[in-house]
mmCIF file of C-alpha atoms and ligand atoms in Angstrom:
data_model
loop_
_atom_site.group_PDB
_atom_site.id
_atom_site.type_symbol
_atom_site.label_atom_id
_atom_site.label_comp_id
_atom_site.label_asym_id
_atom_site.label_seq_id
_atom_site.Cartn_x
_atom_site.Cartn_y
_atom_site.Cartn_z
ATOM 1 C CA MET A 448 2.459 18.346 11.894
ATOM 2 C CA SER A 449 2.156 17.695 8.249
ATOM 3 C CA THR A 450 0.471 14.327 6.756
ATOM 4 C CA GLY A 451 3.885 12.839 6.071
ATOM 5 C CA ASP A 452 4.711 12.481 10.173
ATOM 6 C CA ARG A 453 1.189 11.389 11.260
ATOM 7 C CA TYR A 454 0.858 8.299 9.781
ATOM 8 C CA TYR A 455 3.370 5.365 9.947
ATOM 9 C CA LYS A 456 5.683 7.510 12.111
ATOM 10 C CA GLN A 457 9.233 6.406 13.210
ATOM 11 C CA ASP A 458 8.352 3.283 15.247
ATOM 12 C CA LEU A 459 5.394 1.942 13.006
ATOM 13 C CA ALA A 460 7.530 2.048 10.054
ATOM 14 C CA PHE A 461 10.189 0.472 11.383
ATOM 15 C CA ILE A 462 7.933 -2.431 12.905
ATOM 16 C CA HIS A 463 6.058 -2.618 9.474
ATOM 17 C CA ASP A 464 9.653 -2.787 7.613
ATOM 18 C CA VAL A 465 10.835 -5.619 10.060
ATOM 19 C CA GLY A 466 7.742 -7.457 10.905
ATOM 20 C CA PHE A 467 5.297 -7.254 7.991
ATOM 21 C CA SER A 468 7.927 -7.429 5.121
ATOM 22 C CA ASP A 469 6.155 -10.742 3.664
ATOM 23 C CA TYR A 470 3.554 -8.956 1.692
ATOM 24 C CA ALA A 471 6.102 -7.223 -0.473
ATOM 25 C CA LEU A 472 8.652 -9.924 -0.476
ATOM 26 C CA LYS A 473 6.354 -12.649 -1.123
ATOM 27 C CA SER A 474 4.277 -11.171 -3.828
ATOM 28 C CA ALA A 475 7.235 -9.644 -5.784
ATOM 29 C CA PRO A 476 7.983 -13.078 -7.669
ATOM 30 C CA GLY A 477 4.607 -13.332 -8.761
ATOM 31 C CA ILE A 478 4.388 -9.607 -9.655
ATOM 32 C CA LEU A 479 7.660 -9.905 -11.822
ATOM 33 C CA ALA A 480 6.201 -12.646 -13.735
ATOM 34 C CA ILE A 481 2.886 -10.722 -14.500
ATOM 35 C CA LEU A 482 5.089 -8.057 -16.084
ATOM 36 C CA ALA A 483 7.230 -10.369 -18.178
ATOM 37 C CA GLN A 484 3.879 -12.087 -19.428
ATOM 38 C CA ASN A 485 3.188 -8.488 -20.690
ATOM 39 C CA ASN A 486 6.612 -8.377 -22.006
ATOM 40 C CA ILE A 487 7.630 -5.554 -19.977
ATOM 41 C CA HIS A 488 11.302 -6.534 -18.994
ATOM 42 C CA LYS A 489 12.768 -3.102 -18.395
ATOM 43 C CA GLY A 490 11.848 0.644 -17.799
ATOM 44 C CA LEU A 491 10.200 2.595 -15.119
ATOM 45 C CA ILE A 492 7.997 1.156 -12.477
ATOM 46 C CA VAL A 493 5.862 3.655 -10.349
ATOM 47 C CA ASP A 494 5.030 1.974 -6.920
ATOM 48 C CA LEU A 495 2.609 3.906 -5.112
ATOM 49 C CA GLY A 496 2.447 3.656 -1.431
ATOM 50 C CA CYS A 497 6.199 2.144 -1.610
ATOM 51 C CA GLY A 498 6.801 1.764 1.999
ATOM 52 C CA SER A 499 10.060 1.144 3.321
ATOM 53 C CA GLY A 500 11.118 0.052 -0.603
ATOM 54 C CA LEU A 501 10.846 -3.601 -0.188
ATOM 55 C CA SER A 502 9.293 -4.063 -3.541
ATOM 56 C CA ALA A 503 11.465 -1.604 -5.011
ATOM 57 C CA GLN A 504 14.541 -3.512 -3.949
ATOM 58 C CA GLU A 505 13.217 -6.553 -5.976
ATOM 59 C CA PHE A 506 12.024 -4.580 -8.935
ATOM 60 C CA THR A 507 15.487 -3.025 -9.235
ATOM 61 C CA LYS A 508 17.200 -6.416 -8.707
ATOM 62 C CA ALA A 509 15.388 -7.575 -11.756
ATOM 63 C CA GLY A 510 16.618 -4.523 -13.740
ATOM 64 C CA TYR A 511 13.608 -2.248 -13.681
ATOM 65 C CA ASP A 512 13.969 1.480 -12.920
ATOM 66 C CA VAL A 513 11.686 2.631 -9.793
ATOM 67 C CA LEU A 514 10.107 5.749 -8.428
ATOM 68 C CA GLY A 515 8.183 5.004 -5.178
ATOM 69 C CA ILE A 516 5.748 7.270 -3.728
ATOM 70 C CA ASP A 517 4.675 7.512 -0.028
ATOM 71 C CA ILE A 518 2.907 9.685 2.279
ATOM 72 C CA SER A 519 5.261 8.673 5.286
ATOM 73 C CA GLU A 520 8.539 10.352 5.989
ATOM 74 C CA ALA A 521 9.823 7.487 8.021
ATOM 75 C CA MET A 522 9.068 5.030 5.305
ATOM 76 C CA ILE A 523 10.713 7.164 2.669
ATOM 77 C CA ALA A 524 13.703 7.535 4.827
ATOM 78 C CA ILE A 525 14.106 3.700 5.145
ATOM 79 C CA ALA A 526 13.262 3.177 1.372
ATOM 80 C CA ARG A 527 16.300 5.666 0.336
ATOM 81 C CA SER A 528 18.811 3.981 2.587
ATOM 82 C CA ARG A 529 17.479 0.581 1.350
ATOM 83 C CA VAL A 530 17.512 1.102 -2.650
ATOM 84 C CA PRO A 531 19.866 4.179 -3.165
ATOM 85 C CA SER A 532 19.374 3.534 -6.939
ATOM 86 C CA ALA A 533 15.716 4.161 -6.791
ATOM 87 C CA GLU A 534 13.939 7.491 -6.500
ATOM 88 C CA PHE A 535 11.596 8.007 -3.917
ATOM 89 C CA ARG A 536 9.215 11.049 -3.534
ATOM 90 C CA LEU A 537 7.355 12.181 -0.437
ATOM 91 C CA ASP A 538 3.901 12.770 -1.400
ATOM 92 C CA SER A 539 0.407 11.523 -1.423
ATOM 93 C CA LEU A 540 -0.340 9.305 -4.255
ATOM 94 C CA PHE A 541 -3.806 10.859 -4.835
ATOM 95 C CA GLN A 542 -1.595 14.221 -5.717
ATOM 96 C CA ALA A 543 1.501 13.220 -6.881
ATOM 97 C CA GLU A 544 2.325 13.506 -10.545
ATOM 98 C CA ILE A 545 2.854 9.992 -12.323
ATOM 99 C CA PRO A 546 5.430 10.219 -15.046
ATOM 100 C CA PRO A 547 5.249 8.126 -18.318
ATOM 101 C CA CYS A 548 5.989 4.500 -17.383
ATOM 102 C CA ASN A 549 5.592 0.960 -18.266
ATOM 103 C CA ALA A 550 4.077 -0.158 -15.208
ATOM 104 C CA VAL A 551 2.303 1.014 -12.012
ATOM 105 C CA THR A 552 2.054 -0.776 -8.615
ATOM 106 C CA SER A 553 0.549 -0.471 -5.330
ATOM 107 C CA ILE A 554 1.202 -3.117 -3.248
ATOM 108 C CA GLY A 555 -0.288 -3.670 0.612
ATOM 109 C CA GLU A 556 -4.204 -2.185 0.319
ATOM 110 C CA CYS A 557 -2.484 1.428 -0.100
ATOM 111 C CA LEU A 558 -5.194 2.557 -2.134
ATOM 112 C CA ASN A 559 -7.551 1.960 0.728
ATOM 113 C CA TYR A 560 -6.162 4.288 3.292
ATOM 114 C CA GLN A 561 -7.693 7.671 4.218
ATOM 115 C CA PHE A 562 -4.851 9.598 5.365
ATOM 116 C CA ASP A 563 -5.393 12.895 3.356
ATOM 117 C CA ALA A 564 -8.293 15.054 2.197
ATOM 118 C CA LYS A 565 -7.803 13.723 -1.241
ATOM 119 C CA SER A 566 -8.319 10.129 -0.434
ATOM 120 C CA ASP A 567 -11.919 9.535 -1.338
ATOM 121 C CA ARG A 568 -14.140 7.870 -3.901
ATOM 122 C CA GLN A 569 -13.887 10.547 -6.231
ATOM 123 C CA ASN A 570 -10.008 10.995 -6.047
ATOM 124 C CA LEU A 571 -9.692 7.242 -6.597
ATOM 125 C CA THR A 572 -11.480 7.332 -10.049
ATOM 126 C CA ASN A 573 -9.065 10.603 -10.872
ATOM 127 C CA LEU A 574 -5.907 8.416 -9.767
ATOM 128 C CA PHE A 575 -7.119 5.666 -11.861
ATOM 129 C CA HIS A 576 -7.391 8.047 -14.968
ATOM 130 C CA ARG A 577 -3.869 9.506 -14.067
ATOM 131 C CA ILE A 578 -2.428 6.020 -13.961
ATOM 132 C CA TYR A 579 -4.188 5.240 -17.386
ATOM 133 C CA HIS A 580 -2.511 8.282 -18.889
ATOM 134 C CA ALA A 581 0.886 7.652 -17.607
ATOM 135 C CA LEU A 582 1.107 4.343 -18.858
ATOM 136 C CA THR A 583 2.668 3.456 -22.169
ATOM 137 C CA PRO A 584 0.376 1.409 -24.507
ATOM 138 C CA GLY A 585 0.492 -2.248 -23.096
ATOM 139 C CA GLY A 586 1.627 -1.084 -19.651
ATOM 140 C CA VAL A 587 0.261 -2.766 -16.742
ATOM 141 C CA PHE A 588 -1.224 -1.236 -13.233
ATOM 142 C CA ILE A 589 -1.137 -4.241 -10.425
ATOM 143 C CA PHE A 590 -2.371 -3.426 -7.179
ATOM 144 C CA ASP A 591 -4.519 -5.116 -4.531
ATOM 145 C CA ILE A 592 -7.395 -3.602 -2.216
ATOM 146 C CA ALA A 593 -8.955 -4.543 1.037
ATOM 147 C CA GLU A 594 -12.768 -5.343 0.538
ATOM 148 C CA PRO A 595 -15.751 -5.125 3.161
ATOM 149 C CA GLY A 596 -15.540 -8.152 5.414
ATOM 150 C CA GLN A 597 -12.372 -7.357 7.352
ATOM 151 C CA VAL A 598 -14.008 -7.418 10.636
ATOM 152 C CA THR A 599 -17.000 -9.780 10.558
ATOM 153 C CA GLN A 600 -18.226 -9.106 14.322
ATOM 154 C CA GLY A 601 -17.556 -6.427 16.877
ATOM 155 C CA ILE A 602 -14.076 -5.458 17.723
ATOM 156 C CA THR A 603 -11.026 -7.518 17.188
ATOM 157 C CA LYS A 604 -7.956 -7.141 19.247
ATOM 158 C CA GLY A 605 -4.465 -8.589 18.527
ATOM 159 C CA PHE A 606 -0.765 -8.282 19.027
ATOM 160 C CA THR A 607 2.534 -9.087 16.781
ATOM 161 C CA GLU A 608 5.746 -9.225 18.318
ATOM 162 C CA GLY A 609 9.225 -9.182 17.504
ATOM 163 C CA ASP A 610 12.593 -9.202 19.726
ATOM 164 C CA ASP A 611 12.532 -5.457 20.601
ATOM 165 C CA TRP A 612 9.171 -4.392 19.795
ATOM 166 C CA LEU A 613 5.270 -5.167 20.013
ATOM 167 C CA VAL A 614 2.477 -4.026 18.101
ATOM 168 C CA LEU A 615 -1.124 -4.122 19.602
ATOM 169 C CA VAL A 616 -4.178 -3.722 16.936
ATOM 170 C CA GLU A 617 -7.860 -3.202 17.383
ATOM 171 C CA LYS A 618 -9.983 -3.263 14.490
ATOM 172 C CA GLU A 619 -13.550 -2.266 14.178
ATOM 173 C CA GLU A 620 -15.580 -2.004 10.652
ATOM 174 C CA ASN A 621 -18.407 0.174 10.040
ATOM 175 C CA PRO A 622 -20.534 -1.625 7.323
ATOM 176 C CA GLU A 623 -22.875 1.288 6.415
ATOM 177 C CA LEU A 624 -20.101 3.330 5.699
ATOM 178 C CA SER A 625 -17.576 0.821 4.522
ATOM 179 C CA ILE A 626 -14.946 2.195 6.850
ATOM 180 C CA LEU A 627 -12.245 -0.018 8.525
ATOM 181 C CA THR A 628 -10.907 1.631 11.495
ATOM 182 C CA ARG A 629 -7.421 0.337 13.064
ATOM 183 C CA ARG A 630 -6.197 1.809 16.681
ATOM 184 C CA ILE A 631 -2.452 1.143 16.936
ATOM 185 C CA ILE A 632 -0.360 0.971 19.684
ATOM 186 C CA THR A 633 3.595 0.247 19.450
ATOM 187 C CA PHE A 634 6.154 -0.491 21.977
ATOM 188 C CA ARG A 635 9.670 -0.302 21.037
ATOM 189 C CA LYS A 636 12.762 -1.077 22.905
ATOM 190 C CA VAL A 637 15.113 2.132 23.284
ATOM 191 C CA GLU A 638 18.097 1.286 25.342
ATOM 192 C CA GLU A 639 16.799 -0.192 28.660
ATOM 193 C CA TYR A 640 12.835 1.020 27.941
ATOM 194 C CA TYR A 641 10.164 0.444 25.928
ATOM 195 C CA ARG A 642 8.731 3.400 23.859
ATOM 196 C CA ARG A 643 5.062 3.780 23.131
ATOM 197 C CA ASP A 644 3.448 5.643 20.324
ATOM 198 C CA ASP A 645 -0.177 5.178 19.001
ATOM 199 C CA GLU A 646 -1.798 5.642 15.502
ATOM 200 C CA LEU A 647 -5.495 5.687 14.428
ATOM 201 C CA HIS A 648 -5.571 4.722 10.493
ATOM 202 C CA HIS A 649 -9.080 4.723 8.475
ATOM 203 C CA GLN A 650 -9.368 2.837 5.569
ATOM 204 C CA ARG A 651 -12.429 2.883 2.946
ATOM 205 C CA LEU A 652 -13.120 -0.556 1.948
ATOM 206 C CA TYR A 653 -13.929 -1.158 -1.906
ATOM 207 C CA THR A 654 -15.358 -4.097 -3.311
ATOM 208 C CA ALA A 655 -13.540 -5.902 -6.165
ATOM 209 C CA THR A 656 -16.899 -5.304 -8.635
ATOM 210 C CA GLU A 657 -17.158 -1.478 -8.023
ATOM 211 C CA ILE A 658 -13.113 -1.349 -8.724
ATOM 212 C CA THR A 659 -13.395 -3.627 -11.844
ATOM 213 C CA ASN A 660 -16.140 -1.447 -13.453
ATOM 214 C CA GLN A 661 -14.300 1.971 -12.677
ATOM 215 C CA LEU A 662 -11.302 0.380 -14.514
ATOM 216 C CA HIS A 663 -13.370 -0.834 -17.540
ATOM 217 C CA GLN A 664 -14.937 2.447 -17.989
ATOM 218 C CA ILE A 665 -11.642 4.181 -18.066
ATOM 219 C CA GLY A 666 -10.574 1.635 -20.594
ATOM 220 C CA PHE A 667 -8.469 -0.703 -18.860
ATOM 221 C CA GLN A 668 -8.830 -4.537 -19.439
ATOM 222 C CA VAL A 669 -8.890 -6.076 -15.994
ATOM 223 C CA GLU A 670 -8.072 -9.202 -14.503
ATOM 224 C CA THR A 671 -8.717 -10.117 -10.741
ATOM 225 C CA MET A 672 -6.674 -12.563 -8.596
ATOM 226 C CA ALA A 673 -6.477 -14.139 -4.930
ATOM 227 C CA SER A 674 -2.935 -14.557 -5.304
ATOM 228 C CA TYR A 675 0.042 -12.862 -6.714
ATOM 229 C CA GLY A 676 1.944 -15.985 -7.989
ATOM 230 C CA GLN A 677 2.312 -18.459 -5.006
ATOM 231 C CA TYR A 678 1.633 -15.700 -2.490
ATOM 232 C CA SER A 679 -2.055 -15.657 -1.553
ATOM 233 C CA LEU A 680 -3.552 -12.544 -0.175
ATOM 234 C CA PRO A 681 -5.226 -12.437 2.879
ATOM 235 C CA SER A 682 -9.020 -12.925 3.217
ATOM 236 C CA ALA A 683 -11.166 -10.117 1.613
ATOM 237 C CA HIS A 684 -8.517 -8.879 -0.528
ATOM 238 C CA THR A 685 -8.248 -8.884 -4.285
ATOM 239 C CA ALA A 686 -5.409 -7.969 -6.484
ATOM 240 C CA PHE A 687 -5.833 -6.649 -10.333
ATOM 241 C CA VAL A 688 -3.937 -6.562 -13.279
ATOM 242 C CA SER A 689 -4.908 -3.797 -15.585
ATOM 243 C CA ARG A 690 -3.944 -3.586 -18.893
ATOM 244 C CA LYS A 691 -3.906 -0.488 -20.994
ATOM 245 C CA SER A 692 -3.966 -1.629 -24.816
HETATM 246 C C1 SAM B 1704 0.475 -1.329 4.416
HETATM 247 S S1 SAM B 1704 1.726 -0.286 3.919
HETATM 248 C C2 SAM B 1704 2.366 -1.093 2.401
HETATM 249 C C3 SAM B 1704 3.800 -0.647 2.282
HETATM 250 C C4 SAM B 1704 4.619 -1.198 0.916
HETATM 251 N N1 SAM B 1704 3.874 -1.155 -0.095
HETATM 252 C C5 SAM B 1704 4.446 -2.856 1.415
HETATM 253 O O1 SAM B 1704 4.264 -3.793 0.678
HETATM 254 O O2 SAM B 1704 5.636 -3.060 2.288
HETATM 255 C C6 SAM B 1704 0.792 0.925 3.017
HETATM 256 C C7 SAM B 1704 1.645 2.155 3.057
HETATM 257 O O3 SAM B 1704 0.757 3.080 1.836
HETATM 258 C C8 SAM B 1704 1.189 4.224 2.429
HETATM 259 N N2 SAM B 1704 0.195 5.364 2.038
HETATM 260 C C9 SAM B 1704 -1.199 5.291 2.649
HETATM 261 N N3 SAM B 1704 -1.970 6.331 1.841
HETATM 262 C C10 SAM B 1704 -1.110 6.837 1.238
HETATM 263 C C11 SAM B 1704 -1.042 8.162 0.315
HETATM 264 N N4 SAM B 1704 -2.453 8.841 0.266
HETATM 265 N N5 SAM B 1704 -0.278 8.760 -0.406
HETATM 266 C C12 SAM B 1704 1.017 7.703 -0.598
HETATM 267 N N6 SAM B 1704 1.354 6.799 0.326
HETATM 268 C C13 SAM B 1704 0.062 6.400 1.290
HETATM 269 C C14 SAM B 1704 1.808 4.094 3.757
HETATM 270 O O4 SAM B 1704 2.277 5.316 4.251
HETATM 271 C C15 SAM B 1704 2.193 2.906 3.717
HETATM 272 O O5 SAM B 1704 3.561 3.145 3.455
#
């Protein structure tokens, strides 16, 4: 299996798209307002970890060109059918070439995932450098991260359900290593039976302070927020607006 078909496989990609669209859709008005405040009214937005293209759909509706990059084949397939006018590439955001652009976004804690060999601290720093060089002067990098404190004690177990699907998630945080592990079981109705699939996701959790310091060292001006406009992020998450002057 390549990395592209190991994570957010067909059923989890479908469930994320239909059951967890709020994060992207409700944050989009706030992100569009930030772009307008920075006098970015047109041009290219590169969306890293674009998922099923929900942000891309809102950005293209507002008149921007969009290049979406994601490591999941199933997510990219949904995104291509949702937003035919945008471009989507199957690649790791830690390796993909980022073309010259007016804005880079990464919505929904995409930078925390440890899906490929490149997703360590050093490669996150390298990514920040690459984004800085790709942005035009005055460009912005808007993203959010998950911080330590996702699970405060022991192991949590929960589920979410829709009409023809169910997802069970067990979470455990290793505070020494700052790693969150999510064991995910999906059930999706296919004709008269429910099909089961399993995924294991690891995320490296970063503090807002360490990310802010890194961005400053590269030359970004940084503002942190607990919401995108009216959309409040879940607890222990921070959003960043990083400007290249
Ligand atoms: C929680 S989803 C968010 C998707 C989308 N941004 C949204 O808000 O709906 C995280 C996404 O990040 C992608 N992702 C994780 N690690 C990645 C990597 N190294 N390169 C590209 N995409 C990655 C996943 O495949 C998934 O689509």
